[in-house]
Coordinates of C-alpha atoms in Angstrom, one line a residue:
Chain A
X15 CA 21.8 0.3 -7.9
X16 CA 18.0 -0.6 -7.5
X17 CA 17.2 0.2 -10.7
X18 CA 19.6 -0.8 -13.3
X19 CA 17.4 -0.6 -17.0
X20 CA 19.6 -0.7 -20.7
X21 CA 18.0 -0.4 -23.8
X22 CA 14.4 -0.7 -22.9
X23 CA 11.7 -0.6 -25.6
X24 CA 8.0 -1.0 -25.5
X25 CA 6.0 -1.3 -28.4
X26 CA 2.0 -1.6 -28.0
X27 CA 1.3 -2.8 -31.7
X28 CA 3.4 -0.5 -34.1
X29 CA 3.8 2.7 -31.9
X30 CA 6.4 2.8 -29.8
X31 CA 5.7 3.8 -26.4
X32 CA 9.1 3.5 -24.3
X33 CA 12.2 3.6 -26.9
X34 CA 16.2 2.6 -26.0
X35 CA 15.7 3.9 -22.2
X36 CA 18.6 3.0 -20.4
X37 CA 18.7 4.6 -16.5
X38 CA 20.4 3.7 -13.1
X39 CA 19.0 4.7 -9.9
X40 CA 20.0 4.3 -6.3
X41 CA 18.4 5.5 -3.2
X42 CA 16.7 8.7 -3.6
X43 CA 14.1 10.6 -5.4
X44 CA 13.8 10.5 -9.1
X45 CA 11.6 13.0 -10.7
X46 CA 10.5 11.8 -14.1
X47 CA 8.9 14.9 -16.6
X48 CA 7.4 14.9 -19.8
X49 CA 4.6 15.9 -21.9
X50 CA 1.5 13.5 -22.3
X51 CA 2.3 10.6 -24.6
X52 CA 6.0 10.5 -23.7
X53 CA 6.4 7.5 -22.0
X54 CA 6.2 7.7 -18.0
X55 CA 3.3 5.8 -17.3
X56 CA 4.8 3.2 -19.6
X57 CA 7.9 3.2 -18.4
X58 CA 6.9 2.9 -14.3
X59 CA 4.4 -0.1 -15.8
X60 CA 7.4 -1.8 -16.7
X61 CA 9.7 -0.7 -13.4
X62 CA 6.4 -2.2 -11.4
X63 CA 6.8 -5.4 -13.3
X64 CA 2.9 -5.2 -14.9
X65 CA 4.2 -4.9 -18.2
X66 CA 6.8 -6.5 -19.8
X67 CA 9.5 -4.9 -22.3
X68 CA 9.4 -5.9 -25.8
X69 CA 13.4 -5.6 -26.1
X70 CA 15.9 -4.5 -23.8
X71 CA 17.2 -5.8 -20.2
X72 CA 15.9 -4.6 -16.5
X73 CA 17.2 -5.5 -13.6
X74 CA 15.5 -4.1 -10.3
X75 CA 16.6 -4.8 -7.1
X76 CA 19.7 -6.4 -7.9
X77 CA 17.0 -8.9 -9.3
X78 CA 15.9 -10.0 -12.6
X79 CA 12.6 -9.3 -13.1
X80 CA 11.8 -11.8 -16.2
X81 CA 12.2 -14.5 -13.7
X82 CA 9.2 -15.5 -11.4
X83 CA 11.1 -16.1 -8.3
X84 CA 12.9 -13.1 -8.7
X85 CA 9.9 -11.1 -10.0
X86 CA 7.9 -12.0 -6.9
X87 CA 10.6 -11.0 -4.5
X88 CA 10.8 -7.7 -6.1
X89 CA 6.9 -7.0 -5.7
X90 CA 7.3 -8.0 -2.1
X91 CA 9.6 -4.7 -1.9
X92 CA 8.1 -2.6 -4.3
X93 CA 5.6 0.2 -3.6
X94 CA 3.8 1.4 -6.8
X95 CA 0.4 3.7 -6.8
X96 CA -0.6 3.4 -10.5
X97 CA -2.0 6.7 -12.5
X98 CA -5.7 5.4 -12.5
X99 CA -6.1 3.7 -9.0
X100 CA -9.1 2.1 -8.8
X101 CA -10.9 1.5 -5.3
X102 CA -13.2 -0.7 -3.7
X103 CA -16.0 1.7 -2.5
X104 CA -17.2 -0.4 0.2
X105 CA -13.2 -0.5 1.9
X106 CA -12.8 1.2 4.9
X107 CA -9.2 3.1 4.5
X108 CA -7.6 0.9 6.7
X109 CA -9.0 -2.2 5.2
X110 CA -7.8 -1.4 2.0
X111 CA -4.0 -0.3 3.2
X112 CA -4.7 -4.0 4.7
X113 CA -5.8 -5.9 1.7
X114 CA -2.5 -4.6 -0.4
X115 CA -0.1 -5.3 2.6
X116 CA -1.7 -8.8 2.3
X117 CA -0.9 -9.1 -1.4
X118 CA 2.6 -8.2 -0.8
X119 CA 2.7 -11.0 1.6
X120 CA 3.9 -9.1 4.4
X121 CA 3.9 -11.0 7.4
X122 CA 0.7 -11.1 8.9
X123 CA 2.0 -10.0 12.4
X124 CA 3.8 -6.8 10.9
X125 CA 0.7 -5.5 9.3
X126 CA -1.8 -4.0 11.5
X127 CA 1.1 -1.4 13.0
X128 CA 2.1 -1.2 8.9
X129 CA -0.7 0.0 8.1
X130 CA -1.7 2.2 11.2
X131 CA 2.1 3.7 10.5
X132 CA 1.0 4.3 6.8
X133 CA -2.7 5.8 7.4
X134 CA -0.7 8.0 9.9
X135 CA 2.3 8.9 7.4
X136 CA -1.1 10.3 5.1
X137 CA -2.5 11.9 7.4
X138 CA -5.5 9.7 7.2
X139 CA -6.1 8.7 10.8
X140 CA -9.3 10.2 11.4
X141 CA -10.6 8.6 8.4
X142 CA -9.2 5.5 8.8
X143 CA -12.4 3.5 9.3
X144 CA -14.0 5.6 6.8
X145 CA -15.6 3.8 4.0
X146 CA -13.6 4.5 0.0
X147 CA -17.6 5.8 -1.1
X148 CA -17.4 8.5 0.9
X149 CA -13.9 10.0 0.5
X150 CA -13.2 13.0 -1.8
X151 CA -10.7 12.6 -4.5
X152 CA -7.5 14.0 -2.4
X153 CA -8.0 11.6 0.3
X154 CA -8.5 8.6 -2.3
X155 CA -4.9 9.7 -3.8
X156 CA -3.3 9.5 -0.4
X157 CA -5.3 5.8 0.4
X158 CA -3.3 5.0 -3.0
X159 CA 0.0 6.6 -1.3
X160 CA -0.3 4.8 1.8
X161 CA -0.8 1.1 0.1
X162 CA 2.5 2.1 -1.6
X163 CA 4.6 3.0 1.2
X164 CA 3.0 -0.1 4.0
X165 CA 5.7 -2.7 3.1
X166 CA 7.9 0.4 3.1
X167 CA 9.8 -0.3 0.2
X168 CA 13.3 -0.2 -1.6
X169 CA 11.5 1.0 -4.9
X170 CA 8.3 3.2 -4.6
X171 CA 7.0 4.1 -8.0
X172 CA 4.4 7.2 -8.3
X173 CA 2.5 7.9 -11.4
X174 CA 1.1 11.2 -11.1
X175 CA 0.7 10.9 -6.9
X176 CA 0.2 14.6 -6.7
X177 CA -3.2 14.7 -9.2
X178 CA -5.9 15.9 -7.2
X179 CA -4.0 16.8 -3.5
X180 CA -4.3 20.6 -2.7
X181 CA -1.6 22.9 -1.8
X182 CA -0.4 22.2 1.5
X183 CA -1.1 18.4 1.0
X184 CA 1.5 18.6 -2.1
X185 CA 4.0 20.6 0.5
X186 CA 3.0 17.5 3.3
X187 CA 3.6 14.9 0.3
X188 CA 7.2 16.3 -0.7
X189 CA 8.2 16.2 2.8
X190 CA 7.2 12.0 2.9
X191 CA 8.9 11.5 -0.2
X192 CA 12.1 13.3 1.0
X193 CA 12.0 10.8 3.8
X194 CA 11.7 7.8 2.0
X195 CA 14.1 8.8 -0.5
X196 CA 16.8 8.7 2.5
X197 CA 17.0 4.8 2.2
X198 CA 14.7 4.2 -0.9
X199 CA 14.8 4.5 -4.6
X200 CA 11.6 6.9 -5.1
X201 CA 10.4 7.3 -9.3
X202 CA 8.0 10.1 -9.4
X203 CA 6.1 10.6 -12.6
X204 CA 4.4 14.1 -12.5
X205 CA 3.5 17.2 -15.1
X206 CA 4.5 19.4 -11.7
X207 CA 7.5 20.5 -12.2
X208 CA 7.7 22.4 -8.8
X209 CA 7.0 19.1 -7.1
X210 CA 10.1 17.9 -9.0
X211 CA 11.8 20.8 -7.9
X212 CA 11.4 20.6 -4.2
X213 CA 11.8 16.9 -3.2
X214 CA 13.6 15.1 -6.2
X215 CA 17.8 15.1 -6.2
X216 CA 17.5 13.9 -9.6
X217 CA 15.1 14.6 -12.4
X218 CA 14.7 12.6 -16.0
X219 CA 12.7 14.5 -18.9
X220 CA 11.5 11.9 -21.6
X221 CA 10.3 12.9 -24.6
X222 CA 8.7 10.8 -27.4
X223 CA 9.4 7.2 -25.7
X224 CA 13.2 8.9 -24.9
X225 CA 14.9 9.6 -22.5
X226 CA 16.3 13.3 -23.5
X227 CA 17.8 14.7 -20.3
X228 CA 18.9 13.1 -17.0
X229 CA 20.5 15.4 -14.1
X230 CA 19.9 17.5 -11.3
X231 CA 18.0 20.5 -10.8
X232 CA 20.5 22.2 -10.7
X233 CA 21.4 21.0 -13.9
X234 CA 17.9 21.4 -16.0
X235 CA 17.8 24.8 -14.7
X236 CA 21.3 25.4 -16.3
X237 CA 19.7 24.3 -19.6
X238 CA 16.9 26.8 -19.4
X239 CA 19.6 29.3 -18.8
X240 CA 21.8 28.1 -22.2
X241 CA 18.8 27.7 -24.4
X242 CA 15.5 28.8 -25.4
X243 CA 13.4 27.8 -22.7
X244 CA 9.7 28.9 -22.0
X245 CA 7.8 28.9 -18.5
X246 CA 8.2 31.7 -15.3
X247 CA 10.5 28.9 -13.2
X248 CA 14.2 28.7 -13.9
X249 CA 13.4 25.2 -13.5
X250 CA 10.3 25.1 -16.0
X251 CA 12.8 27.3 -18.7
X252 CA 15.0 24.4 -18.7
X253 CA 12.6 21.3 -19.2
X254 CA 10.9 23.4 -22.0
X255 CA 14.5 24.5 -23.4
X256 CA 15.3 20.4 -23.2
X257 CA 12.1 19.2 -24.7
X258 CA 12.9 22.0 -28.1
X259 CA 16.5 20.9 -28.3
X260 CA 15.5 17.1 -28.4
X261 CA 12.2 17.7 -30.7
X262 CA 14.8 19.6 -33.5
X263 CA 17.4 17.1 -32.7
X264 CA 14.3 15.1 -34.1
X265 CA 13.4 16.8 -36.7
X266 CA 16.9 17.0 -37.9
X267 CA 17.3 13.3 -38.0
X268 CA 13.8 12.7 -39.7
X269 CA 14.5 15.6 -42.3
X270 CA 18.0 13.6 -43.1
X271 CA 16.7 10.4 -43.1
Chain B
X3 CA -4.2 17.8 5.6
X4 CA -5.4 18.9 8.8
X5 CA -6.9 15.9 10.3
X6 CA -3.9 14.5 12.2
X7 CA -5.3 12.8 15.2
X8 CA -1.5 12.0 16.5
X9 CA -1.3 14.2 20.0
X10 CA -3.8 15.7 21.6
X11 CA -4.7 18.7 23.9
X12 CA -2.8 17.0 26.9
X13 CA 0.9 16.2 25.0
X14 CA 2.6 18.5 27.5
X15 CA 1.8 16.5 30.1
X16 CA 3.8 14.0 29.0
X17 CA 6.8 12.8 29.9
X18 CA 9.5 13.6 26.9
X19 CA 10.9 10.1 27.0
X20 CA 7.3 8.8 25.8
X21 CA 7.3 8.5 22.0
X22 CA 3.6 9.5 21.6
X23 CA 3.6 8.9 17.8
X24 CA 4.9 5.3 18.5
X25 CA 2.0 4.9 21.1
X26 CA -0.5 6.2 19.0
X27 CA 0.7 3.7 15.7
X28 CA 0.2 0.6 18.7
X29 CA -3.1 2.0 19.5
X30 CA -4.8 2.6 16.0
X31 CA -2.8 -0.8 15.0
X32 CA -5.3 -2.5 17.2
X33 CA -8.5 -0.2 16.8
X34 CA -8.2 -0.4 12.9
X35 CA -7.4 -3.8 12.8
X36 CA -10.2 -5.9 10.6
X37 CA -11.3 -9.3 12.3
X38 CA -11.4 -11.7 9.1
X39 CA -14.5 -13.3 8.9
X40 CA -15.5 -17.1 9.5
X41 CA -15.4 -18.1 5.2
X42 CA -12.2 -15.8 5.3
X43 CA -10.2 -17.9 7.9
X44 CA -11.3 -21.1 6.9
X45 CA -9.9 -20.3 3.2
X46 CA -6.5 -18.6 4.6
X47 CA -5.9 -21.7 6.8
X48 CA -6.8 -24.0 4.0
X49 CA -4.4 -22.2 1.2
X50 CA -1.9 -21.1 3.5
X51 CA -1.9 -17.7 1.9
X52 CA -3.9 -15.1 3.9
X53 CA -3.5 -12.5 1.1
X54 CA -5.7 -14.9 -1.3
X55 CA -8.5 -15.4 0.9
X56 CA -9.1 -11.6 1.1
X57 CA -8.6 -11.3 -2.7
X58 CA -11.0 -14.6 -2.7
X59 CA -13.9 -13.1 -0.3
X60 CA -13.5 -9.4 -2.0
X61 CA -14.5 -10.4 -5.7
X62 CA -17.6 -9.3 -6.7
X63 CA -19.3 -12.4 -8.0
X64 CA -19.1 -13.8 -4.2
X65 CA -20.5 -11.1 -3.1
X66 CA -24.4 -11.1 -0.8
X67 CA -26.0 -10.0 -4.1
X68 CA -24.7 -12.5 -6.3
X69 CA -25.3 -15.4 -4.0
X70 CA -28.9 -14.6 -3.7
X71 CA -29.6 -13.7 -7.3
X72 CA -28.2 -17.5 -8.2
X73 CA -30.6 -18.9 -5.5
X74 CA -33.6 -17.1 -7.2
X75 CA -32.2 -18.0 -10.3
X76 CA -32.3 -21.6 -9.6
X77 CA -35.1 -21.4 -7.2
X78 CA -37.1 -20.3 -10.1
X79 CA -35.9 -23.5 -12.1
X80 CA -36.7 -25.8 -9.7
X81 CA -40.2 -24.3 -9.6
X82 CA -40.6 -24.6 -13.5
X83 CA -38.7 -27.8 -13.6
X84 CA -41.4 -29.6 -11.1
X85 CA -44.4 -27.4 -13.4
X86 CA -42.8 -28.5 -16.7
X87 CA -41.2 -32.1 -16.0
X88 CA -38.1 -30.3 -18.0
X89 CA -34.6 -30.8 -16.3
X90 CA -34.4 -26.7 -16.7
X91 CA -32.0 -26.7 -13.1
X92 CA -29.6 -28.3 -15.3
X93 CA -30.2 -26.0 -18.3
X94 CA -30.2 -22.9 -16.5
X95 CA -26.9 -23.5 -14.2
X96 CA -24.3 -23.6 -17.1
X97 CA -25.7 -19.9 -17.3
X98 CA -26.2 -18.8 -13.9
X99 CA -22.6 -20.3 -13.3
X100 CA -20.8 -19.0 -16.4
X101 CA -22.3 -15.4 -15.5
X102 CA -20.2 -15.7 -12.1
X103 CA -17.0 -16.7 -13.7
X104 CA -16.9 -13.9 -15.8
X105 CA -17.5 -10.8 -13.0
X106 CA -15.0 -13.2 -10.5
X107 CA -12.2 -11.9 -13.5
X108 CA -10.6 -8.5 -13.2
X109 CA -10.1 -6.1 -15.5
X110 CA -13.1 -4.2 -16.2
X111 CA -14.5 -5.9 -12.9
X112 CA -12.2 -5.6 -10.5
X113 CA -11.7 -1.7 -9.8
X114 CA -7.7 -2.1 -8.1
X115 CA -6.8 -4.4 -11.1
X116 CA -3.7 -2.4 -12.3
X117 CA -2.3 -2.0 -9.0
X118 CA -2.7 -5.9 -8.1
X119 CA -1.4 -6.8 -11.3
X120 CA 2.3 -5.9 -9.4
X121 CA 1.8 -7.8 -6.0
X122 CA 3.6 -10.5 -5.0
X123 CA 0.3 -12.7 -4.8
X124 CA 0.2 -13.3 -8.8
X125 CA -2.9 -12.0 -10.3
X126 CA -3.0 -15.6 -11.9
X127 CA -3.2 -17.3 -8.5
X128 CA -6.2 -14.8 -7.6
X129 CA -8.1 -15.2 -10.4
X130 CA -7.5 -18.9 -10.6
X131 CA -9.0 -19.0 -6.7
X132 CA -12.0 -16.5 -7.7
X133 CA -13.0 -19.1 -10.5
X134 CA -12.9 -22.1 -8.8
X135 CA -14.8 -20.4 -5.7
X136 CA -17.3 -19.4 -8.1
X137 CA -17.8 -22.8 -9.7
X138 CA -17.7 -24.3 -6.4
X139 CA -20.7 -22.2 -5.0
X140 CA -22.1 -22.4 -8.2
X141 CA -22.5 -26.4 -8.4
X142 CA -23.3 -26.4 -4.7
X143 CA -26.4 -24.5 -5.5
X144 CA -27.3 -26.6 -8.4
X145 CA -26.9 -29.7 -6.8
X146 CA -28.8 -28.5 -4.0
X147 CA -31.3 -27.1 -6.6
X148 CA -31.4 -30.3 -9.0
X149 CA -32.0 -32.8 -5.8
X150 CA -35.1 -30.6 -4.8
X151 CA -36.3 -30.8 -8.0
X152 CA -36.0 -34.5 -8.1
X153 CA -34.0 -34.8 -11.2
X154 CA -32.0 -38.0 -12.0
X155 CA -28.3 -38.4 -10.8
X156 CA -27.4 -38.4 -14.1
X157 CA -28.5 -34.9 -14.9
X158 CA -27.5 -33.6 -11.7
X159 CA -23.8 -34.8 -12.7
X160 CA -24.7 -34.2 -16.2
X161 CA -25.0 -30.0 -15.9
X162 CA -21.5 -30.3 -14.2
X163 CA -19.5 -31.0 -17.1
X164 CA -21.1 -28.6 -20.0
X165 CA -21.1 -26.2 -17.0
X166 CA -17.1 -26.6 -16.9
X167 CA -17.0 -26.0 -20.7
X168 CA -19.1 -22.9 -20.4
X169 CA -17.5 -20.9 -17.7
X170 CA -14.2 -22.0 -18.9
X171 CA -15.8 -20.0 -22.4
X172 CA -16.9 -17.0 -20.5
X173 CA -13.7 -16.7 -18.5
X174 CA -11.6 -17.0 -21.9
X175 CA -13.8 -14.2 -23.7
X176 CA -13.9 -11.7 -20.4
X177 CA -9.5 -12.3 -20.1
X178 CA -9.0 -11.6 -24.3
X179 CA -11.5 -8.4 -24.1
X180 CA -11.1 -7.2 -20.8
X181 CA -14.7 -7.2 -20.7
X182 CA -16.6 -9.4 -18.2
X183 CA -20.3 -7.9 -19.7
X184 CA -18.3 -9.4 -23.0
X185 CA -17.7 -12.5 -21.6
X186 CA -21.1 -13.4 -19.8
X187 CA -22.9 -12.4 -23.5
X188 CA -20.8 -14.7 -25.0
X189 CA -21.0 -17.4 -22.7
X190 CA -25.1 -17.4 -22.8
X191 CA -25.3 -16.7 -26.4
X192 CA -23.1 -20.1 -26.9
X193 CA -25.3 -22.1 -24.7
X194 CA -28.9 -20.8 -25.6
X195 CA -27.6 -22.1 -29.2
X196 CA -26.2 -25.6 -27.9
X197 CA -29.4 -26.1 -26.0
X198 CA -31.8 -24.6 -29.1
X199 CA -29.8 -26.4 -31.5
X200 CA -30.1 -29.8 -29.2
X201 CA -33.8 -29.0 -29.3
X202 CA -34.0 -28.7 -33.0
X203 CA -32.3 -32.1 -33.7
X204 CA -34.1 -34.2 -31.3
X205 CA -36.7 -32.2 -30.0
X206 CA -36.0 -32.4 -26.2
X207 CA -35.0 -29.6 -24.8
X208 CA -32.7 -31.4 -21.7
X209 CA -30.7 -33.3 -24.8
X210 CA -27.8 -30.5 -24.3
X211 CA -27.4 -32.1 -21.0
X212 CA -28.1 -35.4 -21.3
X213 CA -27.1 -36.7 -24.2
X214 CA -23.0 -38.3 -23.1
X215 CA -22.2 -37.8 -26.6
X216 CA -21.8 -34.3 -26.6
X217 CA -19.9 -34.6 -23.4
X218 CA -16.6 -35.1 -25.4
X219 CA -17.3 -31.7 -26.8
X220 CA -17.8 -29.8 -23.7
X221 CA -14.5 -31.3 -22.6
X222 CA -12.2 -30.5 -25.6
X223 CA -14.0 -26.6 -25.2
X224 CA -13.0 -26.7 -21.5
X225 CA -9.5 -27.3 -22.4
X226 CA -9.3 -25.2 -25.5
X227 CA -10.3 -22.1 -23.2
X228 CA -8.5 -22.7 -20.0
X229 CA -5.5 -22.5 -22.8
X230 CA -6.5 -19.2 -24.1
X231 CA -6.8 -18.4 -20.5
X232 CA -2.9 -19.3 -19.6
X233 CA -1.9 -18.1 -22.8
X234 CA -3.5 -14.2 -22.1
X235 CA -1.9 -14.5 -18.7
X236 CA 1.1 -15.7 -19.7
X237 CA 3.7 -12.2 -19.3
X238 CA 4.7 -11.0 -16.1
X239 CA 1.4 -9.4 -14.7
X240 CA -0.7 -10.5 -17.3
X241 CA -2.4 -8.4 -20.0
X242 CA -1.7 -4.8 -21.3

C-alpha cells in the first residue's frame, strides 16, 4: 500500500480540521469529495508531508513520514500541486517544471528530458519558454500539473487540479491521470464530481473532518439509488444521499449526547 | 488544449519504426534546457546541491533591484558619513541588511512557498542558504561602503555583530507572522530605538555601534531569535 493512514486527526487550535481518518491506498486513482470545510485540503497537506498530524499514524510509501530520512525519501517520489499554487511571474514554464525537479533532487542528468516529457504530457510545448506573467489561469494550473508529475511519482496528490481548465482540457486531464494511475497512487481532491466519475476507480466523501463513505462509483451511485439523494447524476444523488445520511447520523449522536 | 506542437505536417513521411514523440521530448529537452548562470554554478558546485543554488539565486531579496537599492542605500551613507564625520555606514547597514533577511524568508514572500514546503530540499536548508546569502552580500557592501568612507576598523567590524542580532530579529518576526513587511518593521523599529536610545544616554549617535559593551546584548538577541527561528520550523515542512 502507498498510502497506509489510521486514525489521523488535525486540529488547528480547537477546531478540528481532519478527525479519526483512517484510509489505504494502492496504485490508482482516488477521488476525494466533499463540501468546503470538510477536510481535503487538510488531509492531502498531511499525505504531502507539509503538515503534520496532531494524533494518529501515517505511513506513505512503505515509509514513515515523522522521520527525516524517511520523510525526505518520500518527497523525492511524491508529486503534489497544492490548491493555491503560487508562481514565480518571471519563470519561463520550463524553468519552473525545472526549478521543482531540482528540489526533488532528481538527478541533474534526468531532468531536462523530465521536464520536456512533462511540458509535453500538459500540452504546454508551445509555451514552454513562455514567461508565468503572461499565461492565463488554465495554463498556470497545468504548469502546477506538470511540476507534479516530472519526478513521475508513486504518490501524486491534487487539490482541486481541475479549478480553472475548460472542457476539453478537464477531458485531456482525466485521460493523464488514468495513465498515471496504472503504476501510481493518484489522490484527487475536487468539488467535480464528473471528474471523479470518469477517471477515479475509487472515490472517498469526507464530511466534517470524516471520512463518511469509501468505494467505487459504482458503489456511491448505489447509495444515491437507496437513499435520498439530490443532483441530476446518479453519481451526484449518491454523494448528496451520503453527505445526509452522515450529517443525521450526526445530529443523532449530538442530540443524544 | 490545442497547442500540441508533437508532429507536424510531414509525420506521414515518416518511417513507423520512428517514435516521433520520443524525438520530439530529446529535441525540446535540449531547446528548453536553462544554462545556469555564472553565481548559480559557483554555489551548486560549492554546496553540492544544485536544487539550493536555484532556490538560492531565485529569492527575491537577491534579486537586480535589491542589490542596487542596498548600494544607493549605503552609497548615500557614505556620502553623509564623509559630510557629517558620523559613522552612519555602520548605523544604516543593520537596517539595510535586516530589510533583506526578512523578504529572503518565504511565506508571504516567496509565491511557491506551499508547494516547496514538500520537496526533498528542506525548506529549512533554503531558507537557512537565502539568509546567509543575504547577510553575506549585505556585509560585503558595508564593508566596501565603510572602507570608502574611511571609518575605523573597529566600526567596520563593529556594525557586523548588531547587524547579526538584527536580522536574526527580523527573520524571527517575518517566520512567527508569516509576514516579511512584519518582520522588516519590526527589525527597524528595534534598531532606530537602540540607536535613539544610545543617543539619549551618551549623546553620540555611533555609541549603538561602538560601544563593546552592548555587544554582549546583540549576541544573546542573535541566539534568542535564531531559536525562535528553529523552533517555528521545527515540524515536518515547517509552519501551518
Amino acid at each position: 500500500m502507498n498510502v497506509e493512514i489510521k486514525e489521523v486527526s488535525r486540529r488547528f487550535g480547537r477546531s478540528p480540521a481532519v478527525a479519526g481518518v483512517s484510509l489505504e491506498a494502492g496504485p490508482g486513482v482516488l477521488g476525494l469529495l466533499g463540501p468546503n470545510g470538510a477536510g481535503k485540503t487538510s488531509l492531502l497537506r498531511m499525505l504531502a508531508t507539509v503538515l503534520q498530524p496532531t494524533s494518529g499514524t501515517m505511513r506513505l510509501l512503505e515509509r514513515n513520514p515523522s522521520a527525516y530520512a524517511e520523510r525526505k525519501e518520500i518527497r523525492r517520489r511524491l508529486g503534489y500541486l497544492p490548491q493555491n499554487l503560487g508562481y514565480y511571474p518571471g519563470f519561463t514554464v520550463a524553468e519552473f517544471v525545472e526549478y521543482f525537479a531540482l528540489l526533488k533532487e532528481m538527478p541533474a542528468d534526468r531532468i531536462p528530458a523530465a521536464v520536456a516529457a512533462a511540458v509535453e504530457r500538459v500540452e504546454l510545448g508551445g509555451r514552454a519558454r513562455a514567461k508565468l506573467r503572461t499565461l492565463s489561469g488554465g495554463m498556470l494550473r497545468r504548469v502546477g500539473i506538470a511540476q507534479a508529475i516530472v519526478n513521475d511519482p508513486e504518490l501524486l496528490l491534487l487539490d482541486e487540479p481541475t479549478a480553472g481548465l475548460d472542457p476539453e482540457q478537464r477531458v485531456a486531464f482525466r485521460e493523464l491521470l488514468r495513465d498515471i494511475g496504472q503504476h501510481a497512487t493518484v489522490i484527487v481532491s475536487t468539488h467535480l464530481v464528473e471528474d471523479v466519475g470518469a477517471a477515479c476507480g475509487d472515490v472517498a466523501v469526507m464530511d466534517a473532518g470524516k471520512l463518511v463513505f469509501h468505494g467505487t462509483p459504482e458503489e456511491l451511485t448505489v447509495r444515491g439509488e437507496q437513499g435520498h439523494g439530490l443532483g441530476d447524476a446518479p453519481l451526484e444523488r449518491g454523494y448528496s444521499a451520503v453527505l445526509i445520511q452522515a450529517r443525521t447520523a450526526a445530529n443523532l449522536v449530538e442530540a443524544r449526547g | 488544449m490545442s497547442e500540441m506542437t508533437t508532429g507536424g505536417p510531414h509525420r506521414d513521411a515518416v518511417p513507423p519504426d520512428v517514435d516521433l514523440e520520443r524525438v520530439w521530448t530529446r529535441v525540446a529537452a535540449e531547446v528548453w534546457q536553462r544554462e545556469p548562470g555564472r553565481l548559480e554554478r559557483l554555489v551548486g558546485r560549492l554546496l553540492d546541491a544544485p536544487g539550493l543554488a536555484r532556490a538560492l539565486v531565485s529569492t527575491p531579496s537577491l534579486l537586480l533591484p535589491w542589490v542596487i537599492a542596498s548600494v544607493v542605500v549605503l552609497g548615500v551613507g557614505v556620502a553623509a558619513t564623509v559630510g557629517s564625520g558620523e559613522p552612519l555606514v555602520a548605523l544604516l547597514a543593520p537596517a539595510v541588511a535586516a530589510a533583506g533577511i526578512a523578504y529572503a524568508y518565504g511565506p508571504g514572500i516567496d509565491p511557491a512557498w506551499e508547494l516547496s514546503l514538500s520537496m526533498a530540499v528542506s525548506d529549512r536548508m533554503v531558507l537557512l542558504a537565502r539568509a546567509v546569502a543575504v547577510f553575506a552580500i549585505y556585509a560585503l557592501l558595508g564593508l566596501a561602503a565603510t572602507a570608502a568612507s574611511g571609518a575605523t576598523a573597529a566600526v567596520t567590524f563593529g556594525w557586523l555583530v548588531p547587524m547579526t542580532a538584527v536580522s536574526a530579529l527580523a527573520l524571527a518576526v517575518a517566520t512567527v507572522t508569516r509576514s516579511a513587511n512584519a518582520g522588516v518593521g519590526v527589525g527597524l523599529a528595534a534598531w532606530c530605538l537602540t540607536v535613539l536610545a544610545g543617543q539619549a544616554s551618551s549623546g553620540h549617535l555611533a555609541v549603538a555601534v561602538s560601544d563593546q559593551s552592548l555587544f554582549v546584548y546583540y549576541a544573546a538577541c542573535a541566539v534568542i531569535c535564531a531559536a525562535v527561528v528553529v523552533h517555528a520550523t521545527r515540524a515536518p515542512g515547517g509552519v501551518r
